[in-house]
Short mmCIF file of C-alpha atoms and ligand atoms in Angstrom, two decimals:
data_model
loop_
_atom_site.label_atom_id
_atom_site.label_comp_id
_atom_site.label_asym_id
_atom_site.label_seq_id
_atom_site.Cartn_x
_atom_site.Cartn_y
_atom_site.Cartn_z
CA MET A 5 125.93 116.58 75.34
CA GLU A 6 123.03 117.82 73.99
CA PHE A 7 120.08 116.22 75.63
CA LYS A 8 116.71 115.80 73.61
CA ARG A 9 114.65 116.91 77.05
CA ASN A 10 115.50 118.46 80.63
CA ILE A 11 113.13 117.51 83.31
CA LEU A 12 112.98 119.09 86.49
CA VAL A 13 111.84 116.61 88.69
CA THR A 14 110.91 117.94 92.19
CA GLY A 15 110.98 115.71 95.56
CA GLY A 16 113.20 112.95 94.06
CA ALA A 17 115.03 112.27 97.08
CA GLY A 18 111.44 111.07 98.65
CA PHE A 19 109.27 107.64 98.22
CA ILE A 20 107.92 108.22 94.98
CA GLY A 21 110.09 110.67 93.70
CA SER A 22 113.21 108.36 93.62
CA HIS A 23 111.22 105.29 92.01
CA VAL A 24 110.55 108.45 89.36
CA VAL A 25 114.27 109.39 89.10
CA ARG A 26 115.35 106.21 88.70
CA LEU A 27 112.84 105.07 85.82
CA PHE A 28 113.42 108.00 84.03
CA VAL A 29 117.31 108.06 84.36
CA ASN A 30 117.37 104.63 83.58
CA LYS A 31 114.95 104.78 80.43
CA TYR A 32 115.69 107.42 79.30
CA PRO A 33 119.65 108.15 78.52
CA ASP A 34 118.83 111.05 75.97
CA TYR A 35 117.18 113.05 78.93
CA ARG A 36 118.62 115.17 81.32
CA ILE A 37 116.96 114.82 84.63
CA VAL A 38 117.38 117.38 87.16
CA ASN A 39 116.24 116.65 90.91
CA LEU A 40 115.22 119.69 93.02
CA ASP A 41 114.81 118.65 96.74
CA LYS A 42 115.20 120.19 99.91
CA LEU A 43 116.36 117.03 101.72
CA THR A 44 113.57 117.78 104.71
CA TYR A 45 113.42 114.55 106.92
CA ALA A 46 111.55 113.04 104.25
CA GLY A 47 114.29 113.54 101.53
CA ASN A 48 117.29 110.68 101.40
CA LEU A 49 120.04 110.75 98.42
CA ALA A 50 120.66 107.14 99.51
CA ASN A 51 117.38 105.94 97.77
CA LEU A 52 118.95 107.05 94.51
CA LYS A 53 122.63 105.62 95.28
CA ASP A 54 121.95 103.51 92.24
CA ILE A 55 122.25 105.74 89.87
CA GLU A 56 123.64 109.24 91.59
CA ASN A 57 126.65 108.94 89.30
CA ALA A 58 124.89 108.73 86.17
CA PRO A 59 125.82 111.39 83.50
CA ASN A 60 122.21 112.14 82.57
CA TYR A 61 121.52 112.83 86.39
CA VAL A 62 121.88 116.14 88.48
CA PHE A 63 120.78 116.83 92.13
CA VAL A 64 119.64 120.34 92.96
CA LYS A 65 119.65 120.87 96.60
CA ALA A 66 117.25 123.82 97.11
CA ASP A 67 113.57 124.56 98.17
CA ILE A 68 110.70 124.85 95.97
CA CYS A 69 109.58 127.85 97.77
CA ASP A 70 112.78 130.06 96.97
CA PHE A 71 111.21 131.47 93.76
CA GLU A 72 114.65 133.04 92.56
CA THR A 73 116.80 129.46 92.69
CA VAL A 74 113.91 127.66 91.07
CA CYS A 75 114.01 130.30 88.39
CA GLN A 76 117.82 130.33 87.70
CA VAL A 77 117.41 126.58 87.87
CA PHE A 78 115.12 126.61 84.83
CA LYS A 79 117.82 129.11 83.04
CA ASP A 80 120.94 126.90 83.87
CA TYR A 81 119.17 123.78 82.59
CA ALA A 82 116.83 124.67 79.81
CA ILE A 83 114.32 123.02 81.87
CA ASP A 84 111.15 121.96 79.32
CA GLY A 85 109.20 119.80 81.26
CA VAL A 86 108.52 119.11 85.30
CA ILE A 87 107.25 116.53 87.31
CA HIS A 88 106.31 117.86 90.89
CA LEU A 89 106.27 115.59 93.65
CA ALA A 90 107.85 117.69 96.12
CA ALA A 91 105.68 118.47 99.43
CA GLU A 92 105.15 117.59 102.69
CA SER A 93 102.86 114.48 102.63
CA HIS A 94 101.92 112.60 106.07
CA VAL A 95 98.53 113.60 107.41
CA ASP A 96 99.44 112.95 110.89
CA ARG A 97 101.92 116.11 110.43
CA SER A 98 100.08 118.33 109.00
CA ILE A 99 97.21 117.84 112.20
CA LYS A 100 100.29 119.07 114.30
CA ASP A 101 101.75 121.88 112.03
CA PRO A 102 99.36 123.01 109.12
CA PHE A 103 101.75 126.06 108.22
CA THR A 104 104.45 124.16 106.64
CA PHE A 105 102.23 122.37 104.65
CA ALA A 106 100.56 125.25 103.08
CA LYS A 107 104.12 126.87 102.46
CA THR A 108 105.44 123.98 100.92
CA ASN A 109 102.62 122.33 99.20
CA VAL A 110 100.60 126.20 98.11
CA ILE A 111 103.26 128.21 98.15
CA GLY A 112 106.03 125.89 96.50
CA THR A 113 103.49 125.03 93.72
CA LEU A 114 102.88 128.36 93.14
CA SER A 115 106.73 129.63 92.74
CA LEU A 116 107.09 125.98 90.63
CA LEU A 117 104.31 127.28 88.62
CA GLN A 118 105.33 131.36 87.92
CA ALA A 119 109.01 130.40 87.29
CA ALA A 120 107.55 127.86 84.38
CA ARG A 121 105.42 130.55 82.97
CA LEU A 122 107.63 133.29 83.15
CA ALA A 123 110.93 130.69 81.33
CA TRP A 124 108.72 129.46 78.82
CA ASP A 125 106.82 132.69 77.94
CA GLY A 126 103.88 131.42 76.34
CA GLN A 127 106.15 129.10 74.13
CA TRP A 128 104.27 126.09 75.21
CA GLU A 129 105.02 123.58 72.32
CA GLY A 130 107.40 120.56 73.43
CA LYS A 131 106.52 122.22 77.48
CA ARG A 132 104.69 120.28 80.12
CA PHE A 133 104.06 120.91 83.87
CA TYR A 134 102.77 117.54 85.63
CA HIS A 135 101.48 118.48 88.99
CA ILE A 136 101.15 115.01 90.96
CA SER A 137 98.13 115.07 93.58
CA THR A 138 96.37 112.55 95.55
CA ASP A 139 93.06 110.87 95.66
CA GLU A 140 92.78 112.57 99.17
CA VAL A 141 91.34 116.01 98.02
CA TYR A 142 88.50 114.16 97.11
CA GLY A 143 87.16 113.62 101.13
CA ALA A 144 86.16 110.16 102.17
CA LEU A 145 84.01 107.88 100.90
CA LYS A 146 81.13 105.61 102.51
CA MET A 147 81.29 102.11 102.54
CA ASP A 148 78.99 101.92 100.01
CA GLY A 149 81.03 100.89 96.69
CA SER A 150 81.41 104.10 95.12
CA PHE A 151 84.58 105.48 93.45
CA PHE A 152 86.50 109.21 93.31
CA THR A 153 86.31 109.45 89.82
CA GLU A 154 88.25 112.46 88.16
CA THR A 155 84.74 114.66 88.36
CA THR A 156 84.49 114.30 92.13
CA ARG A 157 83.98 117.35 94.13
CA TYR A 158 86.99 118.56 96.04
CA GLN A 159 86.32 118.20 99.95
CA PRO A 160 89.37 118.02 101.45
CA HIS A 161 89.38 117.48 105.45
CA SER A 162 93.11 117.26 106.33
CA PRO A 163 95.32 119.72 106.51
CA TYR A 164 97.58 118.12 104.10
CA SER A 165 94.86 117.72 101.82
CA ALA A 166 93.45 120.85 102.06
CA ALA A 167 97.18 122.41 100.60
CA LYS A 168 97.12 119.94 98.32
CA ALA A 169 93.80 120.78 97.31
CA SER A 170 94.59 124.06 96.53
CA SER A 171 97.96 123.36 94.88
CA ASP A 172 95.86 121.45 92.30
CA HIS A 173 93.55 124.69 91.95
CA PHE A 174 96.62 126.68 91.11
CA VAL A 175 97.78 124.39 88.86
CA ARG A 176 94.23 124.43 86.78
CA ALA A 177 93.98 127.98 87.18
CA PHE A 178 97.39 128.55 85.40
CA HIS A 179 96.36 126.44 82.47
CA ASP A 180 92.89 128.19 82.26
CA THR A 181 94.44 131.62 83.16
CA TYR A 182 97.73 131.74 81.27
CA GLY A 183 97.44 128.12 79.10
CA LEU A 184 100.51 126.96 80.97
CA PRO A 185 100.39 123.35 79.34
CA THR A 186 99.71 121.12 82.64
CA VAL A 187 98.19 117.76 83.59
CA VAL A 188 97.39 116.82 86.91
CA THR A 189 96.97 113.16 88.61
CA ASN A 190 95.14 111.94 91.48
CA CYS A 191 96.68 108.59 92.99
CA SER A 192 95.51 106.39 95.98
CA ASN A 193 98.09 105.08 98.56
CA ASN A 194 101.29 104.20 97.35
CA TYR A 195 103.68 101.33 99.02
CA GLY A 196 106.90 99.75 98.14
CA PRO A 197 110.82 100.15 98.71
CA TYR A 198 112.11 103.70 100.50
CA GLN A 199 108.75 105.14 102.25
CA PHE A 200 109.89 106.49 105.12
CA PRO A 201 108.66 104.74 108.24
CA GLU A 202 106.11 106.96 109.56
CA LYS A 203 103.75 105.80 106.86
CA LEU A 204 101.51 102.60 108.12
CA ILE A 205 103.38 99.74 105.75
CA PRO A 206 107.24 100.77 106.77
CA LEU A 207 106.44 101.46 110.17
CA PHE A 208 104.48 98.22 110.58
CA ILE A 209 106.68 96.00 108.94
CA ASN A 210 110.03 97.52 111.06
CA ASN A 211 107.58 97.15 114.26
CA ILE A 212 107.01 93.52 113.43
CA ARG A 213 110.40 92.73 113.16
CA HIS A 214 111.52 94.68 116.38
CA ARG A 215 108.20 92.88 118.47
CA LYS A 216 106.95 96.68 119.08
CA PRO A 217 103.32 97.56 119.60
CA LEU A 218 101.48 98.34 116.13
CA PRO A 219 99.22 101.74 116.81
CA VAL A 220 96.23 100.55 114.51
CA TYR A 221 93.64 103.78 114.74
CA GLY A 222 89.94 103.91 115.83
CA LYS A 223 89.35 100.10 115.18
CA GLY A 224 91.24 99.73 112.20
CA GLU A 225 87.79 100.05 109.77
CA ASN A 226 89.05 102.71 107.91
CA ILE A 227 89.95 101.67 104.18
CA ARG A 228 92.70 102.58 101.67
CA ASP A 229 93.67 101.59 98.18
CA TRP A 230 96.93 100.62 97.80
CA LEU A 231 99.09 101.14 94.47
CA TYR A 232 103.08 99.52 93.86
CA VAL A 233 105.04 102.70 94.07
CA VAL A 234 106.65 101.29 90.29
CA ASP A 235 103.25 100.96 88.75
CA HIS A 236 102.61 104.66 90.21
CA ALA A 237 106.11 105.42 88.54
CA ARG A 238 105.13 103.98 85.23
CA ALA A 239 101.76 105.83 85.05
CA ILE A 240 103.52 108.99 85.78
CA ASP A 241 106.17 108.03 82.36
CA LEU A 242 102.85 107.50 80.44
CA ILE A 243 101.02 110.49 81.36
CA PHE A 244 104.17 112.74 80.82
CA HIS A 245 104.55 111.87 77.43
CA GLU A 246 100.98 110.62 76.47
CA GLY A 247 98.51 112.55 78.64
CA LYS A 248 96.49 115.71 77.05
CA ASP A 249 97.25 119.04 78.41
CA GLY A 250 94.86 120.42 81.03
CA GLU A 251 93.68 117.15 81.87
CA THR A 252 93.25 114.95 84.95
CA TYR A 253 93.74 111.60 85.33
CA ASN A 254 93.18 109.37 88.41
CA ILE A 255 95.36 106.68 89.56
CA GLY A 256 94.97 103.58 91.35
CA GLY A 257 94.51 99.81 91.19
CA PHE A 258 91.48 98.95 92.47
CA ASN A 259 92.78 97.36 95.71
CA GLU A 260 90.87 98.27 99.01
CA TRP A 261 92.07 97.31 102.31
CA LYS A 262 90.21 97.93 105.56
CA ASN A 263 93.38 98.77 107.50
CA ILE A 264 93.11 96.03 110.41
CA ASP A 265 93.24 93.50 107.34
CA LEU A 266 96.20 94.85 105.95
CA VAL A 267 98.09 94.80 109.20
CA LYS A 268 96.88 91.30 109.42
CA VAL A 269 98.81 90.33 105.99
CA LEU A 270 101.69 92.41 107.05
CA ILE A 271 102.07 90.40 110.64
CA ARG A 272 101.72 87.29 108.47
CA THR A 273 103.90 87.65 105.41
CA THR A 274 106.68 89.30 108.07
CA ASP A 275 106.51 86.57 110.35
CA ARG A 276 106.99 84.18 107.62
CA LEU A 277 109.79 85.63 105.81
CA LEU A 278 111.52 85.80 109.30
CA GLY A 279 111.30 82.31 109.89
CA ARG A 280 108.66 82.84 112.95
CA ALA A 281 105.38 80.79 113.00
CA GLU A 282 102.69 82.98 110.85
CA GLY A 283 100.26 85.11 112.59
CA GLU A 284 102.95 84.56 115.90
CA ASP A 285 102.84 88.12 116.01
CA LEU A 286 99.16 89.40 115.73
CA ASP A 287 99.17 90.12 119.54
CA LEU A 288 101.43 93.31 118.90
CA ILE A 289 98.00 94.65 117.37
CA THR A 290 97.35 97.80 119.61
CA PHE A 291 94.44 99.79 119.24
CA VAL A 292 95.04 103.53 119.62
CA THR A 293 92.83 106.99 119.99
CA ASP A 294 92.14 107.70 115.96
CA ARG A 295 93.18 109.86 114.17
CA ALA A 296 91.54 113.40 114.25
CA GLY A 297 89.20 113.96 111.27
CA HIS A 298 90.21 110.53 109.74
CA ASP A 299 88.93 110.03 106.48
CA LEU A 300 86.52 106.72 106.08
CA ARG A 301 87.44 105.32 103.10
CA TYR A 302 89.61 105.97 99.69
CA ALA A 303 88.86 104.31 96.13
CA ILE A 304 90.07 105.51 93.35
CA ASP A 305 88.47 104.61 89.72
CA SER A 306 90.94 104.74 87.26
CA THR A 307 89.05 103.97 84.40
CA LYS A 308 89.81 107.05 82.26
CA LEU A 309 93.53 105.93 82.55
CA LYS A 310 93.33 102.54 81.16
CA THR A 311 90.74 103.59 78.53
CA GLU A 312 92.88 106.21 77.13
CA LEU A 313 96.04 105.50 77.75
CA GLY A 314 96.10 101.94 78.35
CA TRP A 315 97.78 101.75 81.47
CA GLU A 316 97.43 98.71 84.26
CA PRO A 317 98.83 98.19 87.40
CA SER A 318 101.46 95.30 86.73
CA LEU A 319 101.57 93.61 90.15
CA GLN A 320 98.92 91.71 92.14
CA PHE A 321 98.47 92.82 95.70
CA GLU A 322 99.84 89.86 97.31
CA GLU A 323 103.08 89.89 95.34
CA GLY A 324 103.74 93.51 95.89
CA ILE A 325 103.67 92.99 99.71
CA GLU A 326 105.57 90.44 99.65
CA LYS A 327 108.20 92.23 98.04
CA THR A 328 107.86 95.20 99.67
CA VAL A 329 108.38 93.10 102.98
CA ARG A 330 111.11 91.31 101.91
CA TRP A 331 112.53 94.85 100.93
CA TYR A 332 112.62 95.88 104.02
CA LEU A 333 113.57 92.95 105.86
CA GLU A 334 116.73 92.92 103.70
CA HIS A 335 117.57 96.55 103.87
CA GLN A 336 117.37 96.79 108.02
CA ASP A 337 120.72 99.24 107.18
CA TRP A 338 118.47 101.71 105.21
CA MET A 339 115.67 101.43 107.74
CA ASP A 340 118.42 101.94 110.64
CA ASN A 341 120.13 105.14 109.08
CA VAL A 342 116.36 106.79 108.32
CA THR A 343 115.10 105.97 111.96
CA SER A 344 118.47 107.54 113.69
CA GLY A 345 118.87 110.52 111.48
CA ASP A 346 122.40 109.97 110.35
CA TYR A 347 121.24 110.23 106.38
CA GLN A 348 120.79 113.78 106.97
CA ARG A 349 123.77 114.86 109.06
CA TYR A 350 125.79 112.65 106.43
CA TYR A 351 124.37 114.52 103.21
CA GLU A 352 124.30 117.94 105.00
CA ASP A 353 128.34 117.85 105.29
CA MET A 354 128.70 116.11 102.08
CA TYR A 355 127.15 119.13 100.33
CA LYS A 356 128.58 121.70 102.34
CA ASN A 357 131.89 120.68 101.55
CA ARG A 358 131.26 120.18 97.71
P1 NAD B 408 107.61 111.98 100.49
O1 NAD B 408 107.33 112.74 101.80
O2 NAD B 408 108.17 110.81 100.89
O3 NAD B 408 109.14 112.69 99.60
C1 NAD B 408 108.71 114.66 99.69
C2 NAD B 408 109.93 114.97 99.23
O4 NAD B 408 109.83 116.03 98.72
C3 NAD B 408 110.89 114.82 100.00
O5 NAD B 408 112.48 114.45 99.06
C4 NAD B 408 111.21 116.06 100.48
O6 NAD B 408 112.72 116.36 101.18
C5 NAD B 408 110.53 116.67 99.62
N1 NAD B 408 110.65 118.04 99.64
C6 NAD B 408 109.74 118.23 100.80
N2 NAD B 408 109.34 119.83 100.79
C7 NAD B 408 110.37 120.36 99.94
C8 NAD B 408 110.53 121.54 99.99
N3 NAD B 408 109.89 122.55 100.38
N4 NAD B 408 111.46 121.78 98.49
C9 NAD B 408 111.61 121.08 97.62
N5 NAD B 408 111.60 119.87 98.49
C10 NAD B 408 110.88 119.10 99.32
O7 NAD B 408 106.60 111.96 99.64
P2 NAD B 408 105.89 111.08 98.59
O8 NAD B 408 105.15 109.97 99.95
O9 NAD B 408 106.99 110.72 98.19
O10 NAD B 408 104.99 111.91 97.73
C11 NAD B 408 105.39 112.55 97.00
C12 NAD B 408 104.09 113.18 95.83
O11 NAD B 408 103.24 112.30 95.87
C13 NAD B 408 103.46 114.23 96.78
O12 NAD B 408 103.06 115.58 95.86
C14 NAD B 408 102.27 113.57 97.55
O13 NAD B 408 101.39 114.40 97.75
C15 NAD B 408 101.69 112.49 96.41
N6 NAD B 408 101.03 111.28 96.87
C16 NAD B 408 101.65 110.57 97.53
C17 NAD B 408 100.81 109.39 97.65
C18 NAD B 408 101.49 108.02 98.79
O14 NAD B 408 100.58 107.23 99.11
N7 NAD B 408 102.94 108.36 99.22
C19 NAD B 408 99.91 109.36 97.17
C20 NAD B 408 99.30 109.98 96.07
C21 NAD B 408 100.30 111.40 96.17
P1 TYD B 409 98.90 106.37 106.32
O1 TYD B 409 99.79 105.91 105.89
O2 TYD B 409 99.37 107.63 106.74
O3 TYD B 409 98.32 107.25 104.92
P2 TYD B 409 97.31 108.36 104.47
O4 TYD B 409 96.97 108.85 106.05
O5 TYD B 409 97.60 109.01 103.62
O6 TYD B 409 96.21 107.25 103.71
O7 TYD B 409 98.17 105.88 106.80
C1 TYD B 409 97.38 104.71 106.05
C2 TYD B 409 96.16 104.30 106.93
O8 TYD B 409 96.59 103.92 108.08
C3 TYD B 409 95.00 105.78 107.61
O9 TYD B 409 93.94 104.88 107.59
C4 TYD B 409 96.02 105.82 109.10
C5 TYD B 409 95.81 104.36 109.57
N1 TYD B 409 97.23 104.43 110.21
C6 TYD B 409 97.20 103.66 111.61
O10 TYD B 409 96.02 103.10 111.85
N2 TYD B 409 98.30 103.57 112.46
C7 TYD B 409 99.70 104.18 111.85
O11 TYD B 409 100.38 104.39 112.83
C8 TYD B 409 99.67 104.90 110.51
C9 TYD B 409 100.99 105.74 110.37
C10 TYD B 409 98.82 104.57 110.17
#
């Protein structure tokens, strides 16, 4: 079958990537979606069970840093668009192991950029390299009602955000130097189904269920701006198709929460859905040593995306949190599997035997 487009999604077995792959595979049966993922601890093909046999879906197990293989994938599948999500994504891990973050996030992105440049060889018409970044590259805001805009100066503080910032600079450099048709988006914290349970929301839902302590860093005063992951995927779809080359768009839902307040909402919602007395588990909150260099506040101004492309989040936070808690409680098998590490062994064996 001749496909209208051949899109390489990197990191499609991860949290956000799996939602992007699902959206594109289902919405665009005339596009071929090639999911390239190394399947690190954060990658899980069980996140894509529902579409794994779709005729327009292909999975390639590879490392984005493996330049030869990436070039071969561009050739084999006549790739004309890239949606690049593969990354090491957890701040706490980056504090322990900054090298892996520099390698995957910086060198891996450079490998993809160079492969795209060579494969497309100046024939930019109909091509797009879309790089998914984070609001964390902008640094931290004070508690003063200010926002990150597309022109806020980069001031990363963690090894994670420093590596993401560096990759963003490479993407823009490839646009400015070679003319590569790039687009970059910086999104706020995502939440929803299939997030690896080392991140705040799935970790805490699982701990509440098992009545384990909830380790709140510092005093829980830090603020994050939360967006439902499916709304991020919708924004990625819109920007991939309608964003302008060389542009940056911020994505966020104007939805700031102090960590401690968010944790209380999670406890009440989880308690209620488990049939416990609402708030019964508030005493699980345990204040622990703060994260080193912990950014105080993130808040995204997504006015440009709304004004220029008409995007708005579809879900209110209360509705999103309810859906999310319900999903994790109903998918305890997924959670148990991911926390046991069995899924990695299972898929390693599966691919060895193909
Ligand atoms: P994740 O950690 O859940 O998934 C990352 C995926 O990338 C995994 O499937 C993993 O196997 C894959 N991967 C890692 N290293 C790889 C490599 N060397 N080669 C190929 N694949 C590799 O991450 P996520 O939360 O889904 O984030 C996806 C992207 O979105 C990242 O670039 C992240 O910086 C960005 N982002 C995340 C958030 C958030 O709140 N989660 C917010 C804004 C931006
Ligand atoms: P996280 O989900 O790791 O996302 P990010 O660091 O990329 O914003 O953390 C969200 C917030 O929750 C952040 O301020 C750190 C805090 N946090 C805790 O207080 N305890 C935890 O166990 C975790 C994982 C995070």
